[in-house]
Amino acid sequence: MDKATTIVTACNRRFLWGTYLLATSLRFSKMTQPLHVMTYGLTPAENRLLEQFDSVHVFPSNGSGKFGVTLKKPEALLTANSEFIAWLDADSIVTGDVTRYLAPLGESFQIRFREPRENVLRFKTPQYALGEDRTAVPKSVLEAWREDVGERTEPAMTATCSANCFTLHRRYLDFVRRWKDQIVKLAPRYAGVQESPYTYGGRMSDELILNSLLMFVHDPPKLSKYRLDTDPHAYLAHFGVNPKPWSRWQPKHLKYFDSILSMLDWCMDKGYETPPIPISFKRDFKGLIAAASHVEHLLRKAYYKLRGQKREL
């Protein structure tokens, strides 16, 4: 077993299937790293669905869940005692053994930088001043981050990072604790605010809080190149926007249909219990599922175009 790295995630009942698929993909790919899952609102039977896999450890959360399960990332990361700790979102799978890409180069913090065009989707027009570059972080957001962190006067970097997958050396656990404290500090102030320096669509964003710290703490972690997208045969696939495959498929994710069903076949062959199988995972309905996926995509695209909104689809 690789004890050098612990993989960590968190889920509520809405992401039970996603977490189950993540655990399945890891073991199907012969990855042996321990998987720590912080759960919120799962029944004992649902927790056991995850614990039946080798080296999967469930940590039921006693928190209220008031600000969302994603805000439990730092708390979940602190359950690990290994040299390296990797966070994978509960709506992700690995397509092969990514062990050699999981640990960061050196004692660093491996995370993916967002491309400038992604800021157009991440931040909203009212957050930008007239004539401001829409591919950059809005100045109003940077000013709020600077004030709330209260350390640097100039940002340590200009790009933002995506928090759906990252790996850090345990030397940065104090930074993780600072992240947790910043969430506790800011969540009550911004809870329910539709758009702000720390919310997106009315939801608090652990990613925005993380970026504020990476930019404005005095001594940020040493960041290194994200490597879980470099090998076409073994990479992390992230089902990042709704709908999720266990509900309905997006056209761009249909390429994983056969792989996921093969993993579920493997589970059944091994005698693993599964959550109730949704229609979206029924092989006999593949054609109808694909057709419905494309129709829904076209309807959603037309809807957002009519409303003049830019959305990731």
Short mmCIF file of C-alpha atoms in Angstrom, two decimals:
data_model
loop_
_atom_site.label_atom_id
_atom_site.label_comp_id
_atom_site.label_asym_id
_atom_site.label_seq_id
_atom_site.Cartn_x
_atom_site.Cartn_y
_atom_site.Cartn_z
CA MET A 1 0.00 0.00 0.00
CA ASP A 2 1.17 3.54 -0.81
CA LYS A 3 1.13 5.21 2.63
CA ALA A 4 2.91 8.33 1.40
CA THR A 5 -0.31 9.90 0.08
CA THR A 6 -3.84 9.99 1.47
CA ILE A 7 -6.70 10.93 -0.85
CA VAL A 8 -9.44 12.99 0.78
CA THR A 9 -12.95 14.00 -0.24
CA ALA A 10 -16.28 14.94 1.33
CA CYS A 11 -19.90 14.33 0.44
CA ASN A 12 -23.53 14.62 1.45
CA ARG A 13 -26.34 12.36 0.22
CA ARG A 14 -26.53 14.25 -3.08
CA PHE A 15 -22.95 13.18 -3.83
CA LEU A 16 -23.10 9.64 -2.46
CA TRP A 17 -23.05 8.19 -6.00
CA GLY A 18 -20.19 10.47 -6.97
CA THR A 19 -18.12 9.38 -3.99
CA TYR A 20 -18.95 5.74 -4.66
CA LEU A 21 -17.74 6.14 -8.26
CA LEU A 22 -14.55 7.85 -7.08
CA ALA A 23 -13.77 5.02 -4.65
CA THR A 24 -14.63 2.44 -7.31
CA SER A 25 -12.41 4.09 -9.93
CA LEU A 26 -9.45 4.19 -7.54
CA ARG A 27 -9.66 0.51 -6.65
CA PHE A 28 -10.61 -0.54 -10.21
CA SER A 29 -7.40 1.21 -11.32
CA LYS A 30 -5.44 -0.73 -8.67
CA MET A 31 -4.64 2.40 -6.67
CA THR A 32 -4.05 1.53 -3.02
CA GLN A 33 -3.86 4.96 -1.36
CA PRO A 34 -6.11 5.38 1.69
CA LEU A 35 -9.28 7.34 0.93
CA HIS A 36 -10.72 9.52 3.70
CA VAL A 37 -14.33 10.58 3.19
CA MET A 38 -15.94 13.20 5.40
CA THR A 39 -19.67 12.62 5.17
CA TYR A 40 -22.62 14.75 6.13
CA GLY A 41 -26.17 13.45 6.49
CA LEU A 42 -25.45 9.89 5.32
CA THR A 43 -27.12 6.97 7.07
CA PRO A 44 -24.94 4.23 8.64
CA ALA A 45 -25.88 1.97 5.71
CA GLU A 46 -24.78 4.61 3.21
CA ASN A 47 -21.49 5.08 5.05
CA ARG A 48 -20.94 1.32 4.86
CA LEU A 49 -21.34 1.44 1.08
CA LEU A 50 -18.12 3.45 1.04
CA GLU A 51 -16.31 1.62 3.84
CA GLN A 52 -16.67 -1.75 2.09
CA PHE A 53 -13.76 -0.82 -0.20
CA ASP A 54 -10.24 -1.50 1.04
CA SER A 55 -8.66 1.39 2.98
CA VAL A 56 -11.68 3.69 2.71
CA HIS A 57 -12.27 5.47 6.00
CA VAL A 58 -15.45 7.45 6.66
CA PHE A 59 -15.52 10.42 9.03
CA PRO A 60 -19.15 11.39 9.75
CA SER A 61 -19.35 15.12 10.33
CA ASN A 62 -20.98 16.51 13.43
CA GLY A 63 -21.29 19.98 11.92
CA SER A 64 -24.56 21.63 11.01
CA GLY A 65 -23.75 21.75 7.30
CA LYS A 66 -25.15 25.27 7.31
CA PHE A 67 -22.61 26.58 4.82
CA GLY A 68 -22.36 23.52 2.60
CA VAL A 69 -20.28 20.38 2.52
CA THR A 70 -17.66 21.91 0.23
CA LEU A 71 -16.64 24.24 3.05
CA LYS A 72 -15.50 21.18 4.98
CA LYS A 73 -12.48 20.67 2.73
CA PRO A 74 -9.89 21.93 5.25
CA GLU A 75 -11.48 19.89 8.04
CA ALA A 76 -11.39 16.79 5.86
CA LEU A 77 -7.77 17.38 4.83
CA LEU A 78 -6.75 17.52 8.49
CA THR A 79 -7.87 13.90 9.02
CA ALA A 80 -4.82 12.66 7.07
CA ASN A 81 -1.45 11.86 8.67
CA SER A 82 0.54 11.05 5.53
CA GLU A 83 3.39 13.01 3.96
CA PHE A 84 1.22 14.08 1.03
CA ILE A 85 -2.51 14.78 1.08
CA ALA A 86 -4.59 14.91 -2.10
CA TRP A 87 -8.04 16.40 -2.39
CA LEU A 88 -10.33 15.01 -5.13
CA ASP A 89 -13.86 16.36 -5.52
CA ALA A 90 -16.65 13.83 -4.96
CA ASP A 91 -17.79 14.23 -8.57
CA SER A 92 -14.50 12.97 -10.01
CA ILE A 93 -13.13 9.65 -11.21
CA VAL A 94 -9.68 8.49 -12.26
CA THR A 95 -9.41 6.86 -15.69
CA GLY A 96 -6.34 4.84 -14.74
CA ASP A 97 -3.59 4.62 -12.12
CA VAL A 98 -2.58 8.25 -11.52
CA THR A 99 -0.24 7.46 -8.60
CA ARG A 100 2.85 8.82 -10.39
CA TYR A 101 1.09 12.14 -11.02
CA LEU A 102 -0.59 12.50 -7.65
CA ALA A 103 2.32 13.57 -5.47
CA PRO A 104 3.61 17.08 -6.20
CA LEU A 105 7.12 17.73 -7.41
CA GLY A 106 9.17 18.47 -4.33
CA GLU A 107 7.53 19.44 -1.05
CA SER A 108 5.07 21.70 -2.83
CA PHE A 109 1.38 22.35 -3.40
CA GLN A 110 0.19 20.93 -6.75
CA ILE A 111 -2.91 22.65 -8.11
CA ARG A 112 -4.32 23.63 -11.49
CA PHE A 113 -4.22 27.29 -12.52
CA ARG A 114 -7.34 28.50 -14.27
CA GLU A 115 -6.91 29.89 -17.76
CA PRO A 116 -7.78 33.59 -18.13
CA ARG A 117 -10.88 32.78 -20.21
CA GLU A 118 -12.30 30.87 -17.22
CA ASN A 119 -12.60 34.11 -15.25
CA VAL A 120 -15.27 35.21 -17.72
CA LEU A 121 -17.42 32.38 -16.36
CA ARG A 122 -16.26 32.62 -12.75
CA PHE A 123 -16.90 36.30 -12.11
CA LYS A 124 -19.96 38.38 -12.98
CA THR A 125 -20.18 41.60 -15.00
CA PRO A 126 -21.23 43.84 -12.06
CA GLN A 127 -18.00 42.88 -10.26
CA TYR A 128 -15.96 44.58 -13.00
CA ALA A 129 -15.45 48.30 -13.45
CA LEU A 130 -16.24 49.79 -16.86
CA GLY A 131 -13.50 48.85 -19.30
CA GLU A 132 -11.82 46.41 -16.93
CA ASP A 133 -10.21 43.27 -18.39
CA ARG A 134 -12.79 40.47 -18.07
CA THR A 135 -10.11 37.76 -18.18
CA ALA A 136 -8.53 39.08 -14.96
CA VAL A 137 -9.77 38.88 -11.39
CA PRO A 138 -11.97 41.96 -10.79
CA LYS A 139 -10.18 44.72 -8.91
CA SER A 140 -13.10 44.96 -6.51
CA VAL A 141 -12.62 41.29 -5.61
CA LEU A 142 -8.86 41.69 -5.18
CA GLU A 143 -9.42 44.66 -2.88
CA ALA A 144 -11.82 42.66 -0.68
CA TRP A 145 -9.38 39.74 -0.56
CA ARG A 146 -6.49 42.06 0.36
CA GLU A 147 -8.46 43.66 3.18
CA ASP A 148 -9.82 40.40 4.63
CA VAL A 149 -6.48 38.56 4.55
CA GLY A 150 -4.66 41.63 5.85
CA GLU A 151 -1.07 40.68 5.01
CA ARG A 152 0.32 41.39 1.52
CA THR A 153 -0.47 44.64 -0.24
CA GLU A 154 0.12 43.15 -3.70
CA PRO A 155 -1.07 39.71 -4.85
CA ALA A 156 1.52 36.92 -4.97
CA MET A 157 0.10 35.77 -8.31
CA THR A 158 -2.30 36.97 -10.98
CA ALA A 159 -4.01 33.70 -11.98
CA THR A 160 -6.59 31.88 -9.87
CA CYS A 161 -6.54 28.19 -9.02
CA SER A 162 -9.17 25.48 -9.27
CA ALA A 163 -9.85 23.68 -5.98
CA ASN A 164 -11.48 20.54 -7.36
CA CYS A 165 -8.18 18.63 -7.20
CA PHE A 166 -4.88 19.40 -5.52
CA THR A 167 -2.11 17.71 -3.54
CA LEU A 168 -0.06 19.31 -0.80
CA HIS A 169 2.87 18.34 1.40
CA ARG A 170 2.00 18.20 5.07
CA ARG A 171 4.36 21.13 5.73
CA TYR A 172 1.39 23.24 4.53
CA LEU A 173 -1.11 22.00 7.10
CA ASP A 174 -0.84 25.31 8.98
CA PHE A 175 -1.96 26.98 5.76
CA VAL A 176 -4.90 24.54 5.64
CA ARG A 177 -5.79 25.55 9.22
CA ARG A 178 -5.65 29.20 8.15
CA TRP A 179 -8.01 28.33 5.27
CA LYS A 180 -10.42 26.71 7.74
CA ASP A 181 -10.28 29.77 10.03
CA GLN A 182 -10.92 32.10 7.10
CA ILE A 183 -13.99 30.09 6.10
CA VAL A 184 -15.35 30.27 9.65
CA LYS A 185 -14.70 34.02 9.66
CA LEU A 186 -16.28 34.82 6.29
CA ALA A 187 -19.12 32.30 5.88
CA PRO A 188 -21.56 33.98 8.29
CA ARG A 189 -20.96 37.38 6.69
CA TYR A 190 -21.55 36.25 3.11
CA ALA A 191 -23.98 33.33 3.48
CA GLY A 192 -26.85 33.78 1.03
CA VAL A 193 -25.25 36.70 -0.84
CA GLN A 194 -25.82 36.02 -4.54
CA GLU A 195 -22.52 37.33 -5.90
CA SER A 196 -19.60 38.57 -3.82
CA PRO A 197 -15.84 38.11 -3.53
CA TYR A 198 -16.56 34.78 -1.79
CA THR A 199 -19.86 33.54 -3.23
CA TYR A 200 -20.99 32.28 -6.59
CA GLY A 201 -24.66 31.90 -7.40
CA GLY A 202 -25.58 32.40 -3.74
CA ARG A 203 -23.21 29.67 -2.49
CA MET A 204 -20.09 30.17 -0.43
CA SER A 205 -17.00 29.11 -2.36
CA ASP A 206 -14.09 27.47 -0.59
CA GLU A 207 -12.14 27.99 -3.83
CA LEU A 208 -12.51 31.77 -3.74
CA ILE A 209 -11.41 31.85 -0.10
CA LEU A 210 -8.43 29.63 -0.96
CA ASN A 211 -7.41 31.98 -3.79
CA SER A 212 -7.64 35.01 -1.52
CA LEU A 213 -5.12 33.37 0.81
CA LEU A 214 -2.80 32.16 -1.96
CA MET A 215 -2.66 35.72 -3.25
CA PHE A 216 -2.41 37.71 -0.03
CA VAL A 217 -0.76 35.75 2.80
CA HIS A 218 2.84 36.79 3.45
CA ASP A 219 4.33 33.36 2.79
CA PRO A 220 2.06 31.36 0.44
CA PRO A 221 2.75 27.71 -0.37
CA LYS A 222 5.14 26.93 -3.19
CA LEU A 223 2.87 25.98 -6.09
CA SER A 224 3.80 23.35 -8.67
CA LYS A 225 2.45 22.19 -12.00
CA TYR A 226 -0.79 20.21 -12.02
CA ARG A 227 -0.07 16.82 -13.59
CA LEU A 228 -3.33 14.87 -13.42
CA ASP A 229 -4.29 15.97 -16.94
CA THR A 230 -1.06 15.06 -18.74
CA ASP A 231 -1.63 11.37 -19.53
CA PRO A 232 -4.54 10.47 -21.86
CA HIS A 233 -4.64 6.97 -20.38
CA ALA A 234 -4.63 7.94 -16.69
CA TYR A 235 -6.09 11.25 -15.63
CA LEU A 236 -8.68 12.79 -13.35
CA ALA A 237 -12.08 13.33 -14.98
CA HIS A 238 -14.16 15.95 -13.19
CA PHE A 239 -17.94 16.16 -13.70
CA GLY A 240 -17.86 19.76 -12.59
CA VAL A 241 -21.20 21.25 -13.59
CA ASN A 242 -24.76 19.99 -13.40
CA PRO A 243 -26.26 17.64 -14.32
CA LYS A 244 -24.11 14.84 -12.88
CA PRO A 245 -23.95 11.41 -14.57
CA TRP A 246 -25.91 9.70 -11.78
CA SER A 247 -28.76 12.07 -12.55
CA ARG A 248 -28.51 12.95 -16.26
CA TRP A 249 -25.60 12.99 -18.67
CA GLN A 250 -23.97 15.96 -20.35
CA PRO A 251 -22.88 15.29 -23.95
CA LYS A 252 -19.22 15.94 -23.13
CA HIS A 253 -19.33 13.27 -20.42
CA LEU A 254 -20.98 10.51 -22.47
CA LYS A 255 -17.52 9.20 -23.38
CA TYR A 256 -17.30 7.89 -19.81
CA PHE A 257 -20.59 5.95 -19.98
CA ASP A 258 -19.05 2.59 -20.90
CA SER A 259 -16.16 3.03 -18.48
CA ILE A 260 -18.44 3.74 -15.55
CA LEU A 261 -20.67 0.80 -16.36
CA SER A 262 -17.61 -1.44 -16.63
CA MET A 263 -16.56 -0.28 -13.17
CA LEU A 264 -20.01 -1.10 -11.82
CA ASP A 265 -19.83 -4.54 -13.45
CA TRP A 266 -16.51 -5.01 -11.66
CA CYS A 267 -18.12 -4.01 -8.35
CA MET A 268 -20.86 -6.57 -8.79
CA ASP A 269 -18.38 -9.29 -9.79
CA LYS A 270 -16.40 -8.52 -6.61
CA GLY A 271 -19.55 -8.68 -4.49
CA TYR A 272 -19.62 -5.00 -3.57
CA GLU A 273 -23.01 -3.53 -2.75
CA THR A 274 -24.02 -0.46 -4.79
CA PRO A 275 -26.44 2.37 -4.15
CA PRO A 276 -29.72 1.99 -6.06
CA ILE A 277 -28.79 2.00 -9.76
CA PRO A 278 -30.28 5.06 -11.52
CA ILE A 279 -31.71 4.91 -15.03
CA SER A 280 -28.72 6.93 -16.23
CA PHE A 281 -26.54 3.89 -15.48
CA LYS A 282 -28.70 1.37 -17.36
CA ARG A 283 -26.86 -0.04 -20.35
CA ASP A 284 -30.09 -0.93 -22.18
CA PHE A 285 -31.07 2.77 -22.27
CA LYS A 286 -27.75 4.09 -23.61
CA GLY A 287 -29.23 5.34 -26.89
CA LEU A 288 -32.13 7.15 -25.22
CA ILE A 289 -29.82 8.55 -22.56
CA ALA A 290 -27.49 9.99 -25.21
CA ALA A 291 -30.36 11.49 -27.22
CA ALA A 292 -31.90 13.07 -24.12
CA SER A 293 -28.51 14.45 -23.14
CA HIS A 294 -28.05 16.27 -26.47
CA VAL A 295 -31.62 17.63 -26.45
CA GLU A 296 -31.24 18.98 -22.92
CA HIS A 297 -27.91 20.54 -23.80
CA LEU A 298 -29.41 22.39 -26.78
CA LEU A 299 -32.35 23.61 -24.69
CA ARG A 300 -30.07 24.85 -21.90
CA LYS A 301 -27.80 26.56 -24.42
CA ALA A 302 -30.77 28.32 -26.03
CA TYR A 303 -32.12 29.34 -22.62
CA TYR A 304 -28.89 30.95 -21.47
CA LYS A 305 -28.40 32.66 -24.84
CA LEU A 306 -31.91 34.11 -24.59
CA ARG A 307 -31.12 35.46 -21.14
CA GLY A 308 -27.75 36.80 -22.26
CA GLN A 309 -25.87 34.64 -19.75
CA LYS A 310 -22.53 32.95 -20.19
CA ARG A 311 -22.46 29.54 -18.50
CA GLU A 312 -20.17 26.55 -18.60
CA LEU A 313 -22.14 23.72 -20.20
#
